[in-house]
Short mmCIF file of C-alpha atoms in Angstrom, two decimals:
data_model
loop_
_atom_site.label_atom_id
_atom_site.label_comp_id
_atom_site.label_asym_id
_atom_site.label_seq_id
_atom_site.Cartn_x
_atom_site.Cartn_y
_atom_site.Cartn_z
CA MET V 29 0.31 0.05 -0.07
CA LYS V 30 1.29 3.91 -1.02
CA ILE V 31 -0.23 6.53 0.46
CA LEU V 32 0.85 10.02 -0.54
CA PHE V 33 0.91 12.86 2.20
CA LEU V 34 0.53 16.44 0.06
CA ASN V 35 1.03 20.10 2.49
CA GLY V 36 0.40 23.08 1.01
CA PRO V 37 1.34 26.56 1.20
CA ASN V 38 3.12 27.54 4.46
CA LEU V 39 3.51 24.11 6.38
CA ASN V 40 7.16 24.35 5.86
CA LEU V 41 6.70 26.96 8.03
CA LEU V 42 5.18 24.77 11.36
CA GLY V 43 6.88 25.02 14.10
CA GLN V 44 7.64 28.55 13.90
CA ARG V 45 4.67 29.98 12.25
CA GLU V 46 1.52 31.06 14.69
CA PRO V 47 2.55 28.04 17.50
CA GLN V 48 -0.48 29.33 19.47
CA VAL V 49 -2.75 28.00 16.51
CA TYR V 50 -0.83 25.06 14.93
CA GLY V 51 1.75 23.99 17.87
CA LYS V 52 5.59 24.01 18.03
CA THR V 53 5.96 20.64 15.98
CA THR V 54 8.18 20.92 12.54
CA LEU V 55 6.32 19.39 9.29
CA ALA V 56 10.00 17.09 9.08
CA ASP V 57 9.02 16.28 12.53
CA ILE V 58 5.07 15.44 11.25
CA GLU V 59 6.98 13.24 8.66
CA ALA V 60 9.22 11.20 10.92
CA MET V 61 6.18 10.31 12.84
CA VAL V 62 4.47 9.50 9.97
CA ARG V 63 6.99 7.45 8.54
CA GLU V 64 7.39 5.66 12.29
CA GLN V 65 4.01 4.54 12.35
CA ALA V 66 3.57 3.83 8.55
CA THR V 67 6.37 1.33 8.49
CA ALA V 68 5.21 -0.18 11.82
CA ARG V 69 2.00 -0.95 9.95
CA GLY V 70 3.80 -2.11 6.40
CA VAL V 71 2.84 1.26 4.64
CA THR V 72 4.79 2.86 1.71
CA VAL V 73 4.10 7.12 2.25
CA ASP V 74 5.84 10.04 0.29
CA PHE V 75 5.64 13.12 2.11
CA ARG V 76 5.47 16.41 0.08
CA GLN V 77 5.39 19.89 0.44
CA THR V 78 4.75 23.06 -1.97
CA ASN V 79 3.79 26.62 -2.09
CA LEU V 80 2.34 26.16 -5.59
CA GLU V 81 -0.90 25.60 -6.31
CA GLY V 82 0.01 23.84 -9.67
CA GLU V 83 2.70 21.90 -8.37
CA LEU V 84 -0.23 20.48 -5.40
CA VAL V 85 -2.43 19.61 -8.82
CA GLY V 86 0.19 17.88 -10.71
CA TRP V 87 0.79 15.66 -8.12
CA ILE V 88 -3.05 15.14 -7.28
CA GLN V 89 -3.12 14.04 -11.19
CA SER V 90 0.14 12.03 -11.68
CA ALA V 91 -0.83 9.71 -7.84
CA LYS V 92 -3.34 7.67 -10.18
CA GLU V 93 -0.48 5.86 -11.59
CA THR V 94 1.06 5.40 -8.18
CA PHE V 95 -0.83 5.91 -4.64
CA ASP V 96 -3.56 4.04 -3.64
CA VAL V 97 -4.72 7.06 -0.82
CA ILE V 98 -3.88 10.43 -1.02
CA VAL V 99 -3.70 12.58 2.44
CA LEU V 100 -4.35 16.12 1.89
CA ASN V 101 -3.57 19.35 3.86
CA ALA V 102 -4.19 21.93 1.72
CA ALA V 103 -3.86 24.58 3.42
CA ALA V 104 -4.78 27.99 2.64
CA TYR V 105 -5.85 26.14 -0.76
CA THR V 106 -8.67 24.36 0.95
CA HIS V 107 -10.61 27.77 1.01
CA THR V 108 -10.15 28.58 -2.59
CA SER V 109 -9.32 26.34 -4.90
CA ILE V 110 -10.88 24.69 -7.26
CA ALA V 111 -8.36 23.64 -9.08
CA LEU V 112 -7.23 21.35 -6.39
CA ARG V 113 -11.04 20.36 -5.76
CA ASP V 114 -11.19 19.19 -9.55
CA ALA V 115 -7.91 17.05 -9.94
CA VAL V 116 -9.15 15.25 -6.53
CA ALA V 117 -12.45 14.73 -8.45
CA ALA V 118 -10.46 13.74 -11.83
CA THR V 119 -8.10 10.93 -10.47
CA GLY V 120 -10.25 9.20 -8.67
CA VAL V 121 -8.14 8.02 -6.16
CA PRO V 122 -9.44 8.12 -2.55
CA ALA V 123 -8.54 11.40 -0.60
CA ILE V 124 -8.58 12.67 3.01
CA GLU V 125 -8.46 16.23 3.86
CA ILE V 126 -6.46 16.61 6.96
CA HIS V 127 -5.77 19.90 9.01
CA LEU V 128 -3.71 20.51 11.79
CA SER V 129 -6.23 23.35 13.38
CA ASN V 130 -9.78 22.92 13.86
CA ILE V 131 -10.92 25.31 11.06
CA HIS V 132 -14.35 25.55 11.84
CA ALA V 133 -13.29 26.99 15.36
CA ARG V 134 -11.20 29.09 13.51
CA GLU V 135 -11.91 32.42 11.13
CA GLU V 136 -15.66 32.51 8.75
CA PHE V 137 -13.61 32.21 6.01
CA ARG V 138 -11.63 29.20 6.82
CA HIS V 139 -14.88 27.44 7.61
CA LYS V 140 -15.47 26.50 3.30
CA SER V 141 -13.52 23.51 2.31
CA LEU V 142 -13.57 23.65 -1.61
CA ILE V 143 -11.97 20.26 -1.80
CA ALA V 144 -14.03 18.56 1.47
CA GLY V 145 -16.80 17.57 -0.98
CA VAL V 146 -14.78 15.32 -3.02
CA CYS V 147 -12.86 14.04 -0.21
CA ARG V 148 -13.99 10.55 1.59
CA GLY V 149 -13.44 12.61 5.16
CA GLN V 150 -11.56 15.16 6.96
CA ILE V 151 -10.02 15.22 9.82
CA ALA V 152 -9.39 18.45 11.74
CA GLY V 153 -8.10 19.88 14.87
CA PHE V 154 -5.74 17.06 16.20
CA GLY V 155 -2.27 18.90 15.63
CA ALA V 156 0.31 16.89 14.38
CA ASN V 157 -2.02 13.96 15.49
CA SER V 158 -4.41 14.60 12.09
CA TYR V 159 -1.61 13.20 10.05
CA LEU V 160 -1.66 10.00 12.32
CA LEU V 161 -5.27 10.07 11.95
CA GLY V 162 -5.29 10.24 7.96
CA LEU V 163 -2.50 7.46 7.99
CA GLU V 164 -4.95 5.50 10.03
CA ALA V 165 -8.04 6.30 7.68
CA ALA V 166 -6.05 6.03 4.69
CA ILE V 167 -5.24 2.35 5.82
CA ASN V 168 -8.64 1.75 6.64
CA ILE V 169 -10.11 3.03 3.08
CA THR V 170 -7.61 0.97 1.45
CA GLU V 171 -7.94 -2.20 3.74
CA ALA V 172 -11.65 -1.65 3.39
CA GLY V 173 -11.59 -1.82 -0.31
CA LYS V 174 -9.84 -4.87 -0.63
CA ALA V 175 -12.39 -6.76 1.29
CA GLY V 176 -15.27 -5.24 -1.01
#
C-alpha cells in the first residue's frame, strides 16, 4: 500500500508560524512520526510540500499511477482552490482532507472547504496527530476496499 501525503502553502514554516495555532512541531517532525507509524504498519508513504498550487495539482493528477490514497493538507488552498477540488475528483484516487487546527472554530473564511466534497472524509483539530489519524484512515479505506 502506498499513501501520498501532500502539504500546501506555509506548512514548511510549521514550528515557527503561529505556534499558538499550529504548535511547535515542524513538518519534518510530523513526517518522521508518520514514517515511523507507516513502517510499523507495513505501508509506504511519500511526503511532499509545496507553496505552489499548480504543483499540488500535478502531484494529485500523477497519483493515479502510483498511490492508493492521498492524504491532503491543502492549507489555505482548502478554502480557495477549485483546481485542487477538480484534480481530486478527476483522479478517482481516494483522498482524505486533514488540518492541524479545527478550521470550523477559526475565522469564518476558513469554515468552507472547497475540497471536502470530493474527499472521503476530513480530519481537523488534532495538531500533528491529524497526520497519524489521516494515515490510519488511509489504511482503513484501502483495507476496506480490498475486503469488498
